[in-house]
JSON list of C-alpha atoms in Angstrom, two decimals:
[
{"chain": "A", "resi": 3, "resn": "MET", "atom": "CA", "xyz": [-0.23, 0.13, 0.25]},
{"chain": "A", "resi": 4, "resn": "LYS", "atom": "CA", "xyz": [2.79, 2.33, 0.86]},
{"chain": "A", "resi": 5, "resn": "ARG", "atom": "CA", "xyz": [4.71, 1.58, -2.58]},
{"chain": "A", "resi": 6, "resn": "THR", "atom": "CA", "xyz": [1.41, 2.52, -4.19]},
{"chain": "A", "resi": 7, "resn": "VAL", "atom": "CA", "xyz": [0.91, 5.73, -2.29]},
{"chain": "A", "resi": 8, "resn": "LEU", "atom": "CA", "xyz": [4.43, 6.78, -2.94]},
{"chain": "A", "resi": 9, "resn": "LEU", "atom": "CA", "xyz": [4.45, 5.70, -6.68]},
{"chain": "A", "resi": 10, "resn": "LEU", "atom": "CA", "xyz": [1.07, 7.63, -7.19]},
{"chain": "A", "resi": 11, "resn": "ALA", "atom": "CA", "xyz": [2.75, 10.72, -5.40]},
{"chain": "A", "resi": 12, "resn": "LEU", "atom": "CA", "xyz": [5.88, 10.65, -7.57]},
{"chain": "A", "resi": 13, "resn": "SER", "atom": "CA", "xyz": [3.31, 10.36, -10.56]},
{"chain": "A", "resi": 14, "resn": "ILE", "atom": "CA", "xyz": [1.70, 13.54, -9.50]},
{"chain": "A", "resi": 15, "resn": "LEU", "atom": "CA", "xyz": [4.85, 15.16, -8.98]},
{"chain": "A", "resi": 16, "resn": "LEU", "atom": "CA", "xyz": [5.91, 14.40, -12.50]},
{"chain": "A", "resi": 17, "resn": "CYS", "atom": "CA", "xyz": [2.94, 15.72, -13.92]},
{"chain": "A", "resi": 18, "resn": "ILE", "atom": "CA", "xyz": [3.00, 19.00, -11.92]},
{"chain": "A", "resi": 19, "resn": "SER", "atom": "CA", "xyz": [6.90, 19.74, -12.02]},
{"chain": "A", "resi": 20, "resn": "GLY", "atom": "CA", "xyz": [9.49, 20.59, -14.68]},
{"chain": "A", "resi": 21, "resn": "CYS", "atom": "CA", "xyz": [12.72, 19.44, -13.14]},
{"chain": "A", "resi": 22, "resn": "SER", "atom": "CA", "xyz": [15.45, 18.76, -15.75]},
{"chain": "A", "resi": 23, "resn": "SER", "atom": "CA", "xyz": [18.19, 15.65, -14.48]},
{"chain": "A", "resi": 24, "resn": "GLU", "atom": "CA", "xyz": [21.04, 17.60, -15.84]},
{"chain": "A", "resi": 25, "resn": "ASN", "atom": "CA", "xyz": [23.91, 17.72, -12.89]},
{"chain": "A", "resi": 26, "resn": "THR", "atom": "CA", "xyz": [24.91, 21.12, -12.03]},
{"chain": "A", "resi": 27, "resn": "THR", "atom": "CA", "xyz": [28.01, 21.19, -9.81]},
{"chain": "A", "resi": 28, "resn": "ASN", "atom": "CA", "xyz": [30.38, 23.50, -10.99]},
{"chain": "A", "resi": 29, "resn": "ALA", "atom": "CA", "xyz": [33.63, 25.45, -9.61]},
{"chain": "A", "resi": 30, "resn": "SER", "atom": "CA", "xyz": [31.44, 28.29, -7.93]},
{"chain": "A", "resi": 31, "resn": "GLY", "atom": "CA", "xyz": [29.27, 26.11, -5.90]},
{"chain": "A", "resi": 32, "resn": "THR", "atom": "CA", "xyz": [27.26, 23.15, -5.35]},
{"chain": "A", "resi": 33, "resn": "GLU", "atom": "CA", "xyz": [23.43, 23.09, -6.47]},
{"chain": "A", "resi": 34, "resn": "PHE", "atom": "CA", "xyz": [20.91, 22.48, -3.53]},
{"chain": "A", "resi": 35, "resn": "TYR", "atom": "CA", "xyz": [17.42, 21.28, -4.37]},
{"chain": "A", "resi": 36, "resn": "TYR", "atom": "CA", "xyz": [14.47, 22.64, -2.37]},
{"chain": "A", "resi": 37, "resn": "LEU", "atom": "CA", "xyz": [10.62, 23.39, -2.56]},
{"chain": "A", "resi": 38, "resn": "ARG", "atom": "CA", "xyz": [9.28, 26.55, -4.02]},
{"chain": "A", "resi": 39, "resn": "SER", "atom": "CA", "xyz": [7.00, 28.08, -1.29]},
{"chain": "A", "resi": 40, "resn": "ASP", "atom": "CA", "xyz": [4.64, 28.94, -4.34]},
{"chain": "A", "resi": 41, "resn": "ILE", "atom": "CA", "xyz": [4.04, 26.20, -6.72]},
{"chain": "A", "resi": 42, "resn": "ILE", "atom": "CA", "xyz": [3.92, 27.58, -10.33]},
{"chain": "A", "resi": 43, "resn": "TYR", "atom": "CA", "xyz": [2.03, 24.97, -12.28]},
{"chain": "A", "resi": 44, "resn": "GLY", "atom": "CA", "xyz": [3.33, 23.94, -15.80]},
{"chain": "A", "resi": 45, "resn": "ALA", "atom": "CA", "xyz": [6.71, 25.70, -15.44]},
{"chain": "A", "resi": 46, "resn": "GLU", "atom": "CA", "xyz": [10.19, 24.63, -15.57]},
{"chain": "A", "resi": 47, "resn": "ASP", "atom": "CA", "xyz": [11.28, 23.90, -11.92]},
{"chain": "A", "resi": 48, "resn": "GLY", "atom": "CA", "xyz": [7.72, 24.70, -10.80]},
{"chain": "A", "resi": 49, "resn": "VAL", "atom": "CA", "xyz": [7.71, 22.79, -7.79]},
{"chain": "A", "resi": 50, "resn": "ILE", "atom": "CA", "xyz": [11.50, 21.58, -7.27]},
{"chain": "A", "resi": 51, "resn": "THR", "atom": "CA", "xyz": [14.08, 24.22, -7.92]},
{"chain": "A", "resi": 52, "resn": "SER", "atom": "CA", "xyz": [17.62, 24.86, -6.85]},
{"chain": "A", "resi": 53, "resn": "GLU", "atom": "CA", "xyz": [19.99, 27.52, -5.04]},
{"chain": "A", "resi": 54, "resn": "LEU", "atom": "CA", "xyz": [23.75, 27.64, -5.70]},
{"chain": "A", "resi": 55, "resn": "TYR", "atom": "CA", "xyz": [25.43, 26.90, -2.21]},
{"chain": "A", "resi": 56, "resn": "GLN", "atom": "CA", "xyz": [28.55, 28.98, -1.78]},
{"chain": "A", "resi": 57, "resn": "GLY", "atom": "CA", "xyz": [30.07, 27.08, 1.35]},
{"chain": "A", "resi": 58, "resn": "GLN", "atom": "CA", "xyz": [33.00, 24.62, 0.98]},
{"chain": "A", "resi": 59, "resn": "VAL", "atom": "CA", "xyz": [31.70, 21.26, 0.20]},
{"chain": "A", "resi": 60, "resn": "ASN", "atom": "CA", "xyz": [34.58, 18.98, 0.42]},
{"chain": "A", "resi": 61, "resn": "SER", "atom": "CA", "xyz": [32.49, 15.41, 1.52]},
{"chain": "A", "resi": 62, "resn": "LEU", "atom": "CA", "xyz": [29.12, 14.08, 1.06]},
{"chain": "A", "resi": 63, "resn": "ALA", "atom": "CA", "xyz": [28.76, 14.41, 5.17]},
{"chain": "A", "resi": 64, "resn": "VAL", "atom": "CA", "xyz": [29.40, 18.14, 4.73]},
{"chain": "A", "resi": 65, "resn": "LEU", "atom": "CA", "xyz": [26.98, 18.31, 1.89]},
{"chain": "A", "resi": 66, "resn": "LEU", "atom": "CA", "xyz": [24.10, 16.48, 3.89]},
{"chain": "A", "resi": 67, "resn": "GLU", "atom": "CA", "xyz": [24.78, 18.61, 6.83]},
{"chain": "A", "resi": 68, "resn": "ALA", "atom": "CA", "xyz": [24.86, 21.88, 5.24]},
{"chain": "A", "resi": 69, "resn": "TYR", "atom": "CA", "xyz": [21.64, 20.80, 2.74]},
{"chain": "A", "resi": 70, "resn": "LEU", "atom": "CA", "xyz": [19.54, 19.92, 5.83]},
{"chain": "A", "resi": 71, "resn": "ARG", "atom": "CA", "xyz": [20.19, 23.31, 7.49]},
{"chain": "A", "resi": 72, "resn": "GLY", "atom": "CA", "xyz": [17.65, 24.68, 4.60]},
{"chain": "A", "resi": 73, "resn": "PRO", "atom": "CA", "xyz": [17.70, 27.10, 1.85]},
{"chain": "A", "resi": 74, "resn": "SER", "atom": "CA", "xyz": [18.97, 30.51, 2.26]},
{"chain": "A", "resi": 75, "resn": "THR", "atom": "CA", "xyz": [17.13, 31.92, -0.88]},
{"chain": "A", "resi": 76, "resn": "GLU", "atom": "CA", "xyz": [13.81, 33.83, -0.58]},
{"chain": "A", "resi": 77, "resn": "GLY", "atom": "CA", "xyz": [11.21, 31.81, -2.14]},
{"chain": "A", "resi": 78, "resn": "LEU", "atom": "CA", "xyz": [12.13, 28.55, -1.30]},
{"chain": "A", "resi": 79, "resn": "VAL", "atom": "CA", "xyz": [11.96, 25.98, 1.69]},
{"chain": "A", "resi": 80, "resn": "SER", "atom": "CA", "xyz": [13.25, 23.01, 3.17]},
{"chain": "A", "resi": 81, "resn": "PRO", "atom": "CA", "xyz": [11.09, 19.79, 2.16]},
{"chain": "A", "resi": 82, "resn": "PHE", "atom": "CA", "xyz": [12.31, 18.15, 5.43]},
{"chain": "A", "resi": 83, "resn": "PRO", "atom": "CA", "xyz": [10.64, 19.18, 8.79]},
{"chain": "A", "resi": 84, "resn": "ARG", "atom": "CA", "xyz": [12.93, 21.24, 11.27]},
{"chain": "A", "resi": 85, "resn": "GLY", "atom": "CA", "xyz": [15.18, 19.14, 13.14]},
{"chain": "A", "resi": 86, "resn": "THR", "atom": "CA", "xyz": [15.56, 16.06, 10.41]},
{"chain": "A", "resi": 87, "resn": "TYR", "atom": "CA", "xyz": [19.04, 14.68, 10.66]},
{"chain": "A", "resi": 88, "resn": "ILE", "atom": "CA", "xyz": [20.82, 11.71, 9.09]},
{"chain": "A", "resi": 89, "resn": "MET", "atom": "CA", "xyz": [21.11, 8.70, 11.59]},
{"chain": "A", "resi": 90, "resn": "PHE", "atom": "CA", "xyz": [22.93, 6.40, 9.07]},
{"chain": "A", "resi": 91, "resn": "SER", "atom": "CA", "xyz": [24.91, 6.84, 5.68]},
{"chain": "A", "resi": 92, "resn": "GLN", "atom": "CA", "xyz": [26.87, 4.67, 3.58]},
{"chain": "A", "resi": 93, "resn": "LEU", "atom": "CA", "xyz": [28.31, 5.31, 0.43]},
{"chain": "A", "resi": 94, "resn": "LYS", "atom": "CA", "xyz": [29.12, 1.64, -1.21]},
{"chain": "A", "resi": 95, "resn": "GLY", "atom": "CA", "xyz": [30.18, 1.96, -4.90]},
{"chain": "A", "resi": 96, "resn": "SER", "atom": "CA", "xyz": [27.86, 4.58, -6.49]},
{"chain": "A", "resi": 97, "resn": "THR", "atom": "CA", "xyz": [24.97, 3.81, -4.30]},
{"chain": "A", "resi": 98, "resn": "LEU", "atom": "CA", "xyz": [24.15, 5.87, -1.42]},
{"chain": "A", "resi": 99, "resn": "THR", "atom": "CA", "xyz": [22.18, 4.76, 1.56]},
{"chain": "A", "resi": 100, "resn": "LEU", "atom": "CA", "xyz": [20.95, 6.93, 4.11]},
{"chain": "A", "resi": 101, "resn": "ARG", "atom": "CA", "xyz": [18.43, 6.45, 7.14]},
{"chain": "A", "resi": 102, "resn": "LEU", "atom": "CA", "xyz": [16.87, 9.60, 8.37]},
{"chain": "A", "resi": 103, "resn": "SER", "atom": "CA", "xyz": [15.53, 10.58, 11.39]},
{"chain": "A", "resi": 104, "resn": "ASN", "atom": "CA", "xyz": [11.87, 9.89, 12.23]},
{"chain": "A", "resi": 105, "resn": "HIS", "atom": "CA", "xyz": [11.00, 13.34, 11.45]},
{"chain": "A", "resi": 106, "resn": "VAL", "atom": "CA", "xyz": [10.39, 12.59, 8.00]},
{"chain": "A", "resi": 107, "resn": "SER", "atom": "CA", "xyz": [7.53, 10.15, 9.10]},
{"chain": "A", "resi": 108, "resn": "THR", "atom": "CA", "xyz": [5.53, 13.11, 9.97]},
{"chain": "A", "resi": 109, "resn": "LEU", "atom": "CA", "xyz": [5.23, 14.04, 6.09]},
{"chain": "A", "resi": 110, "resn": "SER", "atom": "CA", "xyz": [2.49, 12.74, 4.07]},
{"chain": "A", "resi": 111, "resn": "PRO", "atom": "CA", "xyz": [3.28, 9.98, 1.48]},
{"chain": "A", "resi": 112, "resn": "PHE", "atom": "CA", "xyz": [3.28, 12.98, -1.51]},
{"chain": "A", "resi": 113, "resn": "ASP", "atom": "CA", "xyz": [5.56, 15.34, 0.76]},
{"chain": "A", "resi": 114, "resn": "GLN", "atom": "CA", "xyz": [7.88, 12.92, 1.68]},
{"chain": "A", "resi": 115, "resn": "THR", "atom": "CA", "xyz": [8.28, 11.70, -1.97]},
{"chain": "A", "resi": 116, "resn": "LEU", "atom": "CA", "xyz": [9.17, 15.39, -2.80]},
{"chain": "A", "resi": 117, "resn": "ALA", "atom": "CA", "xyz": [11.86, 15.80, 0.10]},
{"chain": "A", "resi": 118, "resn": "TYR", "atom": "CA", "xyz": [13.39, 12.67, -1.30]},
{"chain": "A", "resi": 119, "resn": "ALA", "atom": "CA", "xyz": [13.52, 13.81, -4.76]},
{"chain": "A", "resi": 120, "resn": "CYS", "atom": "CA", "xyz": [14.98, 17.17, -3.67]},
{"chain": "A", "resi": 121, "resn": "LEU", "atom": "CA", "xyz": [17.78, 15.42, -1.72]},
{"chain": "A", "resi": 122, "resn": "ALA", "atom": "CA", "xyz": [18.33, 12.75, -4.11]},
{"chain": "A", "resi": 123, "resn": "LYS", "atom": "CA", "xyz": [18.69, 16.05, -7.06]},
{"chain": "A", "resi": 124, "resn": "THR", "atom": "CA", "xyz": [21.14, 17.36, -4.69]},
{"chain": "A", "resi": 125, "resn": "CYS", "atom": "CA", "xyz": [23.21, 14.23, -4.01]},
{"chain": "A", "resi": 126, "resn": "PHE", "atom": "CA", "xyz": [23.25, 13.49, -7.70]},
{"chain": "A", "resi": 127, "resn": "ALA", "atom": "CA", "xyz": [24.27, 16.90, -8.72]},
{"chain": "A", "resi": 128, "resn": "TYR", "atom": "CA", "xyz": [27.10, 16.77, -6.35]},
{"chain": "A", "resi": 129, "resn": "SER", "atom": "CA", "xyz": [29.00, 13.26, -7.12]},
{"chain": "A", "resi": 130, "resn": "ASP", "atom": "CA", "xyz": [28.77, 10.25, -9.21]},
{"chain": "A", "resi": 131, "resn": "ILE", "atom": "CA", "xyz": [25.95, 8.52, -7.01]},
{"chain": "A", "resi": 132, "resn": "THR", "atom": "CA", "xyz": [23.88, 6.49, -9.52]},
{"chain": "A", "resi": 133, "resn": "GLU", "atom": "CA", "xyz": [21.28, 5.21, -6.76]},
{"chain": "A", "resi": 134, "resn": "ILE", "atom": "CA", "xyz": [20.01, 6.43, -3.50]},
{"chain": "A", "resi": 135, "resn": "ARG", "atom": "CA", "xyz": [18.30, 4.65, -0.89]},
{"chain": "A", "resi": 136, "resn": "LEU", "atom": "CA", "xyz": [16.41, 6.51, 1.76]},
{"chain": "A", "resi": 137, "resn": "GLN", "atom": "CA", "xyz": [14.40, 5.33, 4.58]},
{"chain": "A", "resi": 138, "resn": "ALA", "atom": "CA", "xyz": [12.89, 7.21, 7.78]},
{"chain": "A", "resi": 139, "resn": "ASP", "atom": "CA", "xyz": [14.36, 5.52, 10.96]},
{"chain": "A", "resi": 140, "resn": "ASP", "atom": "CA", "xyz": [10.92, 4.37, 12.22]},
{"chain": "A", "resi": 141, "resn": "SER", "atom": "CA", "xyz": [9.84, 2.69, 9.03]},
{"chain": "A", "resi": 142, "resn": "ASP", "atom": "CA", "xyz": [10.39, -0.45, 6.87]},
{"chain": "A", "resi": 143, "resn": "ALA", "atom": "CA", "xyz": [9.58, 1.41, 3.66]},
{"chain": "A", "resi": 144, "resn": "LEU", "atom": "CA", "xyz": [12.61, 1.86, 1.54]},
{"chain": "A", "resi": 145, "resn": "THR", "atom": "CA", "xyz": [12.66, 4.37, -1.14]},
{"chain": "A", "resi": 146, "resn": "VAL", "atom": "CA", "xyz": [15.10, 3.91, -4.06]},
{"chain": "A", "resi": 147, "resn": "LEU", "atom": "CA", "xyz": [15.64, 6.73, -6.56]},
{"chain": "A", "resi": 148, "resn": "THR", "atom": "CA", "xyz": [18.02, 7.05, -9.92]},
{"chain": "A", "resi": 149, "resn": "PRO", "atom": "CA", "xyz": [18.74, 9.93, -11.93]},
{"chain": "A", "resi": 150, "resn": "GLU", "atom": "CA", "xyz": [16.42, 8.34, -14.39]},
{"chain": "A", "resi": 151, "resn": "SER", "atom": "CA", "xyz": [13.73, 8.19, -11.93]},
{"chain": "A", "resi": 152, "resn": "LEU", "atom": "CA", "xyz": [13.75, 12.00, -11.54]},
{"chain": "A", "resi": 153, "resn": "ILE", "atom": "CA", "xyz": [13.12, 13.08, -15.02]},
{"chain": "A", "resi": 154, "resn": "LEU", "atom": "CA", "xyz": [10.31, 15.41, -14.25]},
{"chain": "A", "resi": 155, "resn": "SER", "atom": "CA", "xyz": [8.75, 17.25, -17.33]},
{"chain": "A", "resi": 156, "resn": "ASP", "atom": "CA", "xyz": [5.42, 18.52, -18.17]},
{"chain": "A", "resi": 157, "resn": "SER", "atom": "CA", "xyz": [6.09, 18.04, -21.87]},
{"chain": "A", "resi": 158, "resn": "THR", "atom": "CA", "xyz": [5.59, 14.02, -21.94]},
{"chain": "A", "resi": 159, "resn": "ASP", "atom": "CA", "xyz": [2.89, 11.89, -21.09]},
{"chain": "A", "resi": 160, "resn": "THR", "atom": "CA", "xyz": [5.81, 9.23, -19.81]},
{"chain": "A", "resi": 161, "resn": "ILE", "atom": "CA", "xyz": [6.39, 8.77, -16.37]},
{"chain": "A", "resi": 162, "resn": "HIS", "atom": "CA", "xyz": [9.54, 7.65, -15.34]},
{"chain": "A", "resi": 163, "resn": "ALA", "atom": "CA", "xyz": [9.95, 6.25, -11.38]},
{"chain": "A", "resi": 164, "resn": "THR", "atom": "CA", "xyz": [11.93, 3.75, -9.92]},
{"chain": "A", "resi": 165, "resn": "ILE", "atom": "CA", "xyz": [10.46, 3.37, -6.42]},
{"chain": "A", "resi": 166, "resn": "GLY", "atom": "CA", "xyz": [11.19, 0.18, -4.36]},
{"chain": "A", "resi": 167, "resn": "THR", "atom": "CA", "xyz": [10.05, -1.20, -0.78]},
{"chain": "A", "resi": 168, "resn": "GLU", "atom": "CA", "xyz": [12.30, -3.65, 1.11]},
{"chain": "A", "resi": 169, "resn": "PRO", "atom": "CA", "xyz": [13.74, -3.49, 4.32]},
{"chain": "A", "resi": 170, "resn": "LEU", "atom": "CA", "xyz": [17.07, -1.75, 4.92]},
{"chain": "A", "resi": 171, "resn": "SER", "atom": "CA", "xyz": [19.88, -3.54, 6.67]},
{"chain": "A", "resi": 172, "resn": "PRO", "atom": "CA", "xyz": [21.96, -1.73, 8.99]}
]
């Protein structure tokens, strides 16, 4: 049931958002993806958009900590509840596994999908990660995202989504 709800939520997101899947890390900063405070339907980056983070990011741990502090750009909001933190992280090859604090479980399935999409786009833009596995600490549901599952566009009826549900081993 949770898998169906998450797939439905991602499908809705895909229909209302126009995010590109292009990686955007450059010498002047790192792209952090957040939600718009006012959603723009049918526009490119209408739900999820980015800000250029100017701080020093020399590791994935620093990236995640800085990301969870939230945006500094007016008009953007963090998709995660205040106080959310990473309880467990593991980068094995090109797969990143994250267990987030149970704050994430307070989000609706749709909002959780948006939050995971924002975090995944940020991680994909930063490094050569090809898969991110996300789980709230108090949940058995595991969300698996790839760059291909985050091709969000208003210009096509094709929806690309890869969401899996399986227990996460510590």
